[in-house]
PDB file of C-alpha atoms in Angstrom:
ATOM      1  CA  UNK P  59       0.206   0.046  -0.059  1.00  0.00           C
ATOM      2  CA  UNK P  60       1.639   3.641  -0.700  1.00  0.00           C
ATOM      3  CA  UNK P  61       0.580   5.811   1.911  1.00  0.00           C
ATOM      4  CA  UNK P  62       1.296   9.520   0.558  1.00  0.00           C
ATOM      5  CA  UNK P  63       2.502  12.624   2.600  1.00  0.00           C
ATOM      6  CA  UNK P  64       1.527  15.834   0.300  1.00  0.00           C
ATOM      7  CA  UNK P  65       4.000  18.469   0.474  1.00  0.00           C
ATOM      8  CA  UNK P  66       0.930  21.178   2.857  1.00  0.00           C
ATOM      9  CA  UNK P  67       0.599  17.950   4.860  1.00  0.00           C
ATOM     10  CA  UNK P  68       4.014  18.240   6.548  1.00  0.00           C
ATOM     11  CA  UNK P  69       5.277  19.905   9.484  1.00  0.00           C
ATOM     12  CA  UNK P  70       6.159  23.261   9.386  1.00  0.00           C
ATOM     13  CA  UNK P  71       8.380  25.561  10.942  1.00  0.00           C
ATOM     14  CA  UNK P  72      10.037  29.484   9.243  1.00  0.00           C
ATOM     15  CA  UNK P  73      12.442  30.528  11.626  1.00  0.00           C
ATOM     16  CA  UNK P  74      13.379  33.185   9.612  1.00  0.00           C
ATOM     17  CA  UNK P  75      16.610  32.227   8.278  1.00  0.00           C
ATOM     18  CA  UNK P  76      15.403  28.997   8.065  1.00  0.00           C
ATOM     19  CA  UNK P  77      12.841  27.504   6.373  1.00  0.00           C
ATOM     20  CA  UNK P  78      11.574  23.673   7.025  1.00  0.00           C
ATOM     21  CA  UNK P  79       9.200  20.864   6.380  1.00  0.00           C
ATOM     22  CA  UNK P  80       8.887  17.873   8.719  1.00  0.00           C
ATOM     23  CA  UNK P  81       7.893  14.685   7.127  1.00  0.00           C
ATOM     24  CA  UNK P  82       8.629  13.008  10.291  1.00  0.00           C
ATOM     25  CA  UNK P  83       7.609  13.930  13.997  1.00  0.00           C
ATOM     26  CA  UNK P  84      10.845  16.437  14.936  1.00  0.00           C
ATOM     27  CA  UNK P  85      11.172  19.450  17.041  1.00  0.00           C
ATOM     28  CA  UNK P  86       8.471  21.942  17.436  1.00  0.00           C
ATOM     29  CA  UNK P  87       6.219  19.044  15.145  1.00  0.00           C
ATOM     30  CA  UNK P  88       4.265  16.581  17.092  1.00  0.00           C
ATOM     31  CA  UNK P  89       2.176  14.013  14.988  1.00  0.00           C
ATOM     32  CA  UNK P  90       1.859  10.520  16.063  1.00  0.00           C
ATOM     33  CA  UNK P  91       1.216   8.964  12.895  1.00  0.00           C
ATOM     34  CA  UNK P  92       4.264  10.210  11.300  1.00  0.00           C
ATOM     35  CA  UNK P  93       6.850   9.138  14.196  1.00  0.00           C
ATOM     36  CA  UNK P  94       9.121   7.582  11.420  1.00  0.00           C
ATOM     37  CA  UNK P  95       8.941   4.694   8.904  1.00  0.00           C
ATOM     38  CA  UNK P  96      11.380   1.839   9.923  1.00  0.00           C
ATOM     39  CA  UNK P  97      14.702   2.792  10.725  1.00  0.00           C
ATOM     40  CA  UNK P  98      14.142   6.159   9.055  1.00  0.00           C
ATOM     41  CA  UNK P  99      13.610   8.235  11.825  1.00  0.00           C
ATOM     42  CA  UNK P 100      13.720  12.175  10.202  1.00  0.00           C
ATOM     43  CA  UNK P 101      13.746  13.500   6.763  1.00  0.00           C
ATOM     44  CA  UNK P 102      13.639  17.612   6.643  1.00  0.00           C
ATOM     45  CA  UNK P 103      13.042  19.560   3.515  1.00  0.00           C
ATOM     46  CA  UNK P 104      15.000  22.635   5.037  1.00  0.00           C
ATOM     47  CA  UNK P 105      15.739  25.903   2.684  1.00  0.00           C
ATOM     48  CA  UNK P 106      18.465  28.095   4.219  1.00  0.00           C
ATOM     49  CA  UNK P 107      19.059  31.906   3.804  1.00  0.00           C
ATOM     50  CA  UNK P 108      22.400  32.984   2.257  1.00  0.00           C
ATOM     51  CA  UNK P 109      24.950  33.605   4.772  1.00  0.00           C
ATOM     52  CA  UNK P 110      23.011  31.745   7.662  1.00  0.00           C
ATOM     53  CA  UNK P 111      22.880  28.102   9.097  1.00  0.00           C
ATOM     54  CA  UNK P 112      23.223  25.807  11.829  1.00  0.00           C
ATOM     55  CA  UNK P 113      25.660  26.985  14.490  1.00  0.00           C
ATOM     56  CA  UNK P 114      27.538  24.169  15.867  1.00  0.00           C
ATOM     57  CA  UNK P 115      25.411  21.383  18.038  1.00  0.00           C
ATOM     58  CA  UNK P 116      25.753  18.090  19.203  1.00  0.00           C
ATOM     59  CA  UNK P 117      24.281  14.491  17.717  1.00  0.00           C
ATOM     60  CA  UNK P 118      24.442  10.687  19.261  1.00  0.00           C
ATOM     61  CA  UNK P 119      23.742   7.724  17.601  1.00  0.00           C
ATOM     62  CA  UNK P 120      22.317   8.604  14.591  1.00  0.00           C
ATOM     63  CA  UNK P 121      23.174   8.423  11.075  1.00  0.00           C
ATOM     64  CA  UNK P 122      22.970  11.980   9.429  1.00  0.00           C
ATOM     65  CA  UNK P 123      22.497  12.212   5.610  1.00  0.00           C
ATOM     66  CA  UNK P 124      22.541  15.828   3.991  1.00  0.00           C
ATOM     67  CA  UNK P 125      21.504  15.496   0.139  1.00  0.00           C
ATOM     68  CA  UNK P 126      21.910  19.423  -0.920  1.00  0.00           C
ATOM     69  CA  UNK P 127      18.952  20.238  -4.036  1.00  0.00           C
ATOM     70  CA  UNK P 128      20.565  23.003  -4.717  1.00  0.00           C
ATOM     71  CA  UNK P 129      22.808  25.739  -3.429  1.00  0.00           C
ATOM     72  CA  UNK P 130      25.679  24.362  -1.264  1.00  0.00           C
ATOM     73  CA  UNK P 131      26.305  23.874   2.321  1.00  0.00           C
ATOM     74  CA  UNK P 132      28.993  23.838   3.954  1.00  0.00           C
ATOM     75  CA  UNK P 133      30.421  21.621   6.775  1.00  0.00           C
ATOM     76  CA  UNK P 134      32.597  21.919  10.329  1.00  0.00           C
ATOM     77  CA  UNK P 135      32.770  19.476  13.439  1.00  0.00           C
ATOM     78  CA  UNK P 136      34.459  18.694  16.282  1.00  0.00           C
ATOM     79  CA  UNK P 137      36.578  16.050  14.429  1.00  0.00           C
ATOM     80  CA  UNK P 138      38.408  18.543  12.629  1.00  0.00           C
ATOM     81  CA  UNK P 139      36.772  18.142   9.207  1.00  0.00           C
ATOM     82  CA  UNK P 140      35.728  20.812   6.966  1.00  0.00           C
ATOM     83  CA  UNK P 141      33.955  20.616   3.484  1.00  0.00           C
ATOM     84  CA  UNK P 142      31.403  22.155   1.390  1.00  0.00           C
ATOM     85  CA  UNK P 143      28.781  20.313  -0.126  1.00  0.00           C
ATOM     86  CA  UNK P 144      26.852  21.476  -3.591  1.00  0.00           C
ATOM     87  CA  UNK P 145      24.043  20.406  -5.649  1.00  0.00           C
ATOM     88  CA  UNK P 146      24.191  17.053  -6.923  1.00  0.00           C
ATOM     89  CA  UNK P 147      26.329  15.966  -4.054  1.00  0.00           C
ATOM     90  CA  UNK P 148      25.739  14.326  -1.109  1.00  0.00           C
ATOM     91  CA  UNK P 149      26.857  14.296   2.952  1.00  0.00           C
ATOM     92  CA  UNK P 150      26.744  11.122   5.289  1.00  0.00           C
ATOM     93  CA  UNK P 151      27.820  12.131   9.601  1.00  0.00           C
ATOM     94  CA  UNK P 152      27.556   8.773  11.601  1.00  0.00           C
ATOM     95  CA  UNK P 153      27.073  10.462  14.718  1.00  0.00           C
ATOM     96  CA  UNK P 154      28.457   7.773  16.796  1.00  0.00           C
ATOM     97  CA  UNK P 155      29.384   7.870  20.687  1.00  0.00           C
ATOM     98  CA  UNK P 156      29.027  12.024  20.032  1.00  0.00           C
ATOM     99  CA  UNK P 157      29.437  14.855  17.454  1.00  0.00           C
ATOM    100  CA  UNK P 158      29.564  19.116  17.622  1.00  0.00           C
ATOM    101  CA  UNK P 159      28.812  20.057  13.766  1.00  0.00           C
ATOM    102  CA  UNK P 160      27.931  23.099  11.883  1.00  0.00           C
ATOM    103  CA  UNK P 161      26.238  23.210   8.868  1.00  0.00           C
ATOM    104  CA  UNK P 162      26.504  26.768   6.878  1.00  0.00           C
ATOM    105  CA  UNK P 163      25.342  28.299   3.584  1.00  0.00           C
ATOM    106  CA  UNK P 164      28.235  30.894   3.095  1.00  0.00           C
ATOM    107  CA  UNK P 165      26.782  31.342  -0.609  1.00  0.00           C
ATOM    108  CA  UNK P 166      24.857  34.409  -1.993  1.00  0.00           C
ATOM    109  CA  UNK P 167      21.249  32.241  -2.298  1.00  0.00           C
ATOM    110  CA  UNK P 168      19.322  30.305  -0.674  1.00  0.00           C
ATOM    111  CA  UNK P 169      20.529  26.416  -0.056  1.00  0.00           C
ATOM    112  CA  UNK P 170      17.586  23.554  -0.356  1.00  0.00           C
ATOM    113  CA  UNK P 171      18.232  20.395   1.254  1.00  0.00           C
ATOM    114  CA  UNK P 172      16.520  17.195   2.420  1.00  0.00           C
ATOM    115  CA  UNK P 173      18.208  16.450   5.641  1.00  0.00           C
ATOM    116  CA  UNK P 174      17.739  12.279   6.728  1.00  0.00           C
ATOM    117  CA  UNK P 175      18.503  10.676   9.947  1.00  0.00           C
ATOM    118  CA  UNK P 176      18.752   6.847  10.112  1.00  0.00           C
ATOM    119  CA  UNK P 177      18.892   4.457  13.610  1.00  0.00           C
ATOM    120  CA  UNK P 178      22.087   2.932  13.281  1.00  0.00           C
ATOM    121  CA  UNK P 179      22.225  -0.564  14.358  1.00  0.00           C
ATOM    122  CA  UNK P 180      24.368  -0.508  17.204  1.00  0.00           C
ATOM    123  CA  UNK P 181      24.666   2.559  19.698  1.00  0.00           C
ATOM    124  CA  UNK P 182      28.151   4.120  20.227  1.00  0.00           C
ATOM    125  CA  UNK P 183      31.475   4.417  17.932  1.00  0.00           C
ATOM    126  CA  UNK P 184      34.237   6.316  16.434  1.00  0.00           C
ATOM    127  CA  UNK P 185      32.134   9.292  14.357  1.00  0.00           C
ATOM    128  CA  UNK P 186      33.023  10.237  11.227  1.00  0.00           C
ATOM    129  CA  UNK P 187      32.177  12.529   8.375  1.00  0.00           C
ATOM    130  CA  UNK P 188      31.912  12.200   4.255  1.00  0.00           C
ATOM    131  CA  UNK P 189      30.680  13.091   1.264  1.00  0.00           C
ATOM    132  CA  UNK P 190      31.003  12.676  -2.189  1.00  0.00           C
ATOM    133  CA  UNK P 191      29.862  13.829  -5.468  1.00  0.00           C
ATOM    134  CA  UNK P 192      26.968  12.059  -7.598  1.00  0.00           C
ATOM    135  CA  UNK P 193      26.348  13.403 -10.756  1.00  0.00           C
ATOM    136  CA  UNK P 194      22.821  13.057 -11.903  1.00  0.00           C
ATOM    137  CA  UNK P 195      23.643  11.963 -14.782  1.00  0.00           C
ATOM    138  CA  UNK P 196      25.269   8.997 -13.909  1.00  0.00           C
ATOM    139  CA  UNK P 197      21.862   8.179 -12.208  1.00  0.00           C
ATOM    140  CA  UNK P 198      19.476   8.889 -14.918  1.00  0.00           C
ATOM    141  CA  UNK P 199      16.701   5.998 -15.605  1.00  0.00           C
ATOM    142  CA  UNK P 200      17.885   3.418 -12.255  1.00  0.00           C
ATOM    143  CA  UNK P 201      18.341   3.803  -8.632  1.00  0.00           C
ATOM    144  CA  UNK P 202      21.819   4.670  -7.676  1.00  0.00           C
ATOM    145  CA  UNK P 203      23.043   3.522  -4.041  1.00  0.00           C
ATOM    146  CA  UNK P 204      24.076   7.211  -1.823  1.00  0.00           C
ATOM    147  CA  UNK P 205      24.732   5.621   1.267  1.00  0.00           C
ATOM    148  CA  UNK P 206      24.712   2.503   2.384  1.00  0.00           C
ATOM    149  CA  UNK P 207      25.023   0.017   5.494  1.00  0.00           C
ATOM    150  CA  UNK P 208      25.670  -2.975   2.784  1.00  0.00           C
ATOM    151  CA  UNK P 209      29.283  -3.990   1.437  1.00  0.00           C
ATOM    152  CA  UNK P 210      27.671  -4.731  -1.735  1.00  0.00           C
ATOM    153  CA  UNK P 211      27.307  -0.876  -2.185  1.00  0.00           C
ATOM    154  CA  UNK P 212      31.090  -0.063  -3.092  1.00  0.00           C
ATOM    155  CA  UNK P 213      31.002   3.513  -4.711  1.00  0.00           C
ATOM    156  CA  UNK P 214      28.063   4.825  -2.025  1.00  0.00           C
ATOM    157  CA  UNK P 215      28.772   6.790   1.186  1.00  0.00           C
ATOM    158  CA  UNK P 216      29.082   4.348   4.273  1.00  0.00           C
ATOM    159  CA  UNK P 217      26.421   4.309   6.774  1.00  0.00           C
ATOM    160  CA  UNK P 218      25.831   2.211  10.357  1.00  0.00           C
ATOM    161  CA  UNK P 219      22.565   1.130   9.474  1.00  0.00           C
ATOM    162  CA  UNK P 220      20.718  -2.132   7.486  1.00  0.00           C
ATOM    163  CA  UNK P 221      19.400   0.510   5.054  1.00  0.00           C
ATOM    164  CA  UNK P 222      20.386   2.247   1.642  1.00  0.00           C
ATOM    165  CA  UNK P 223      19.571   5.866   0.645  1.00  0.00           C
ATOM    166  CA  UNK P 224      19.019   5.662  -3.310  1.00  0.00           C
ATOM    167  CA  UNK P 225      18.802   8.524  -5.524  1.00  0.00           C
ATOM    168  CA  UNK P 226      17.659   8.721  -9.680  1.00  0.00           C
ATOM    169  CA  UNK P 227      16.351  10.810 -12.721  1.00  0.00           C
ATOM    170  CA  UNK P 228      13.673  10.083 -15.208  1.00  0.00           C
ATOM    171  CA  UNK P 229      12.347  12.090 -17.716  1.00  0.00           C
ATOM    172  CA  UNK P 230       9.168  12.745 -18.644  1.00  0.00           C
ATOM    173  CA  UNK P 231       7.628   9.270 -19.726  1.00  0.00           C
ATOM    174  CA  UNK P 232      10.335   6.656 -18.347  1.00  0.00           C
ATOM    175  CA  UNK P 233       9.709   4.113 -15.662  1.00  0.00           C
ATOM    176  CA  UNK P 234      11.579   2.463 -13.135  1.00  0.00           C
ATOM    177  CA  UNK P 235      10.652  -0.176 -10.862  1.00  0.00           C
ATOM    178  CA  UNK P 236      11.712  -1.099  -7.472  1.00  0.00           C
ATOM    179  CA  UNK P 237      11.317  -4.099  -5.189  1.00  0.00           C
ATOM    180  CA  UNK P 238      10.696  -3.332  -1.523  1.00  0.00           C
ATOM    181  CA  UNK P 239      12.044  -6.812  -0.124  1.00  0.00           C
ATOM    182  CA  UNK P 240      10.371  -8.482   2.758  1.00  0.00           C
ATOM    183  CA  UNK P 241      10.225  -7.011   6.319  1.00  0.00           C
ATOM    184  CA  UNK P 242      11.459  -3.438   4.851  1.00  0.00           C
ATOM    185  CA  UNK P 243      10.275  -0.130   4.059  1.00  0.00           C
ATOM    186  CA  UNK P 244      10.300   2.301   1.460  1.00  0.00           C
ATOM    187  CA  UNK P 245      10.194   6.033   1.297  1.00  0.00           C
ATOM    188  CA  UNK P 246      10.365   8.229  -1.888  1.00  0.00           C
ATOM    189  CA  UNK P 247      10.359  11.697  -2.129  1.00  0.00           C
ATOM    190  CA  UNK P 248      10.811  13.434  -5.904  1.00  0.00           C
ATOM    191  CA  UNK P 249      13.175  16.588  -5.625  1.00  0.00           C
ATOM    192  CA  UNK P 250      12.036  17.774  -8.503  1.00  0.00           C
ATOM    193  CA  UNK P 251       8.937  17.130 -11.137  1.00  0.00           C
ATOM    194  CA  UNK P 252       5.818  14.898 -10.376  1.00  0.00           C
ATOM    195  CA  UNK P 253       5.996  10.718 -10.335  1.00  0.00           C
ATOM    196  CA  UNK P 254       2.976   8.395 -10.712  1.00  0.00           C
ATOM    197  CA  UNK P 255       2.397   4.956  -8.386  1.00  0.00           C
ATOM    198  CA  UNK P 256       0.060   2.730  -8.572  1.00  0.00           C
ATOM    199  CA  UNK P 257      -1.873   5.323  -9.812  1.00  0.00           C
ATOM    200  CA  UNK P 258      -1.623   7.761  -7.308  1.00  0.00           C
ATOM    201  CA  UNK P 259       0.384  11.526  -8.716  1.00  0.00           C
ATOM    202  CA  UNK P 260       3.480  12.504  -5.846  1.00  0.00           C
ATOM    203  CA  UNK P 261       4.748  15.427  -6.673  1.00  0.00           C
ATOM    204  CA  UNK P 262       8.103  17.177  -5.653  1.00  0.00           C
ATOM    205  CA  UNK P 263       8.193  16.796  -2.015  1.00  0.00           C
ATOM    206  CA  UNK P 264       5.212  15.098  -0.964  1.00  0.00           C
ATOM    207  CA  UNK P 265       6.449  11.715   0.412  1.00  0.00           C
ATOM    208  CA  UNK P 266       5.258   8.581  -0.194  1.00  0.00           C
ATOM    209  CA  UNK P 267       5.680   5.241   1.840  1.00  0.00           C
ATOM    210  CA  UNK P 268       5.596   1.955   1.321  1.00  0.00           C
ATOM    211  CA  UNK P 269       5.426  -1.206   3.543  1.00  0.00           C
ATOM    212  CA  UNK P 270       7.236  -4.350   2.171  1.00  0.00           C
ATOM    213  CA  UNK P 271       6.913  -7.227   0.157  1.00  0.00           C
ATOM    214  CA  UNK P 272       6.200  -4.781  -2.943  1.00  0.00           C
ATOM    215  CA  UNK P 273       7.238  -4.205  -6.742  1.00  0.00           C
ATOM    216  CA  UNK P 274       6.628  -0.527  -7.055  1.00  0.00           C
ATOM    217  CA  UNK P 275       6.788   0.869 -10.291  1.00  0.00           C
ATOM    218  CA  UNK P 276       7.529   4.693 -10.901  1.00  0.00           C
ATOM    219  CA  UNK P 277       6.465   6.291 -13.870  1.00  0.00           C
ATOM    220  CA  UNK P 278       8.039  10.178 -14.620  1.00  0.00           C
ATOM    221  CA  UNK P 279       5.047  12.427 -15.074  1.00  0.00           C
ATOM    222  CA  UNK P 280       8.237  15.472 -15.589  1.00  0.00           C
ATOM    223  CA  UNK P 281      11.260  15.280 -15.752  1.00  0.00           C
ATOM    224  CA  UNK P 282      11.865  13.709 -11.880  1.00  0.00           C
ATOM    225  CA  UNK P 283      15.052  13.523  -9.773  1.00  0.00           C
ATOM    226  CA  UNK P 284      13.999  10.941  -7.432  1.00  0.00           C
ATOM    227  CA  UNK P 285      15.156  10.065  -3.528  1.00  0.00           C
ATOM    228  CA  UNK P 286      14.431   6.795  -2.355  1.00  0.00           C
ATOM    229  CA  UNK P 287      15.516   5.635   1.720  1.00  0.00           C
ATOM    230  CA  UNK P 288      14.955   1.451   2.320  1.00  0.00           C
ATOM    231  CA  UNK P 289      15.479   0.440   5.549  1.00  0.00           C
ATOM    232  CA  UNK P 290      14.629  -2.057   7.886  1.00  0.00           C
TER     233      UNK P 290
END
């Protein structure tokens, strides 16, 4: 079954410098029906104003994946890492036993990101950070693992969870299918464009949740860029 969460139904926060939509319960937004999906705990759709950002703050025991939709963000953390992640790139921070980090938009334009939190398979461990470009042309007509806890996804950024974050781009009229394994949970969001799944239209920044044991066929109604999380 497809459970569609339209963009207008998502949690909403406007801090001036940050405009956020929450697919799941987060901070001041609470919905007992949207506490997460499998190991996926947070999916925030953030717009960060130019020359602003998140000051240093702590995290622990969470895999935090940032998918940059437009603009760029600059990361700094207590491990000494610093890096700029631009549109089309992905960064992963494994918070492990604890880390402090900041995410700034040092650009003259708004940065638009998906921030995805996935629960790790075990608590603790040494924190880590990494980033990598994933050219959209390499994802044309197929899903490509962007972050993964499975060794066979060797080109993906590693995470410490039995989960995958995948990306695909589709031209209008193209279709791809994805098999959601038994006891798995899939959550899909078009970053741009609109798709149809099981006769249901899913527009840019809507969410669509699927239970396991199902093969889903995704057809692009417009040129589309898709992000999907598959977790336990």
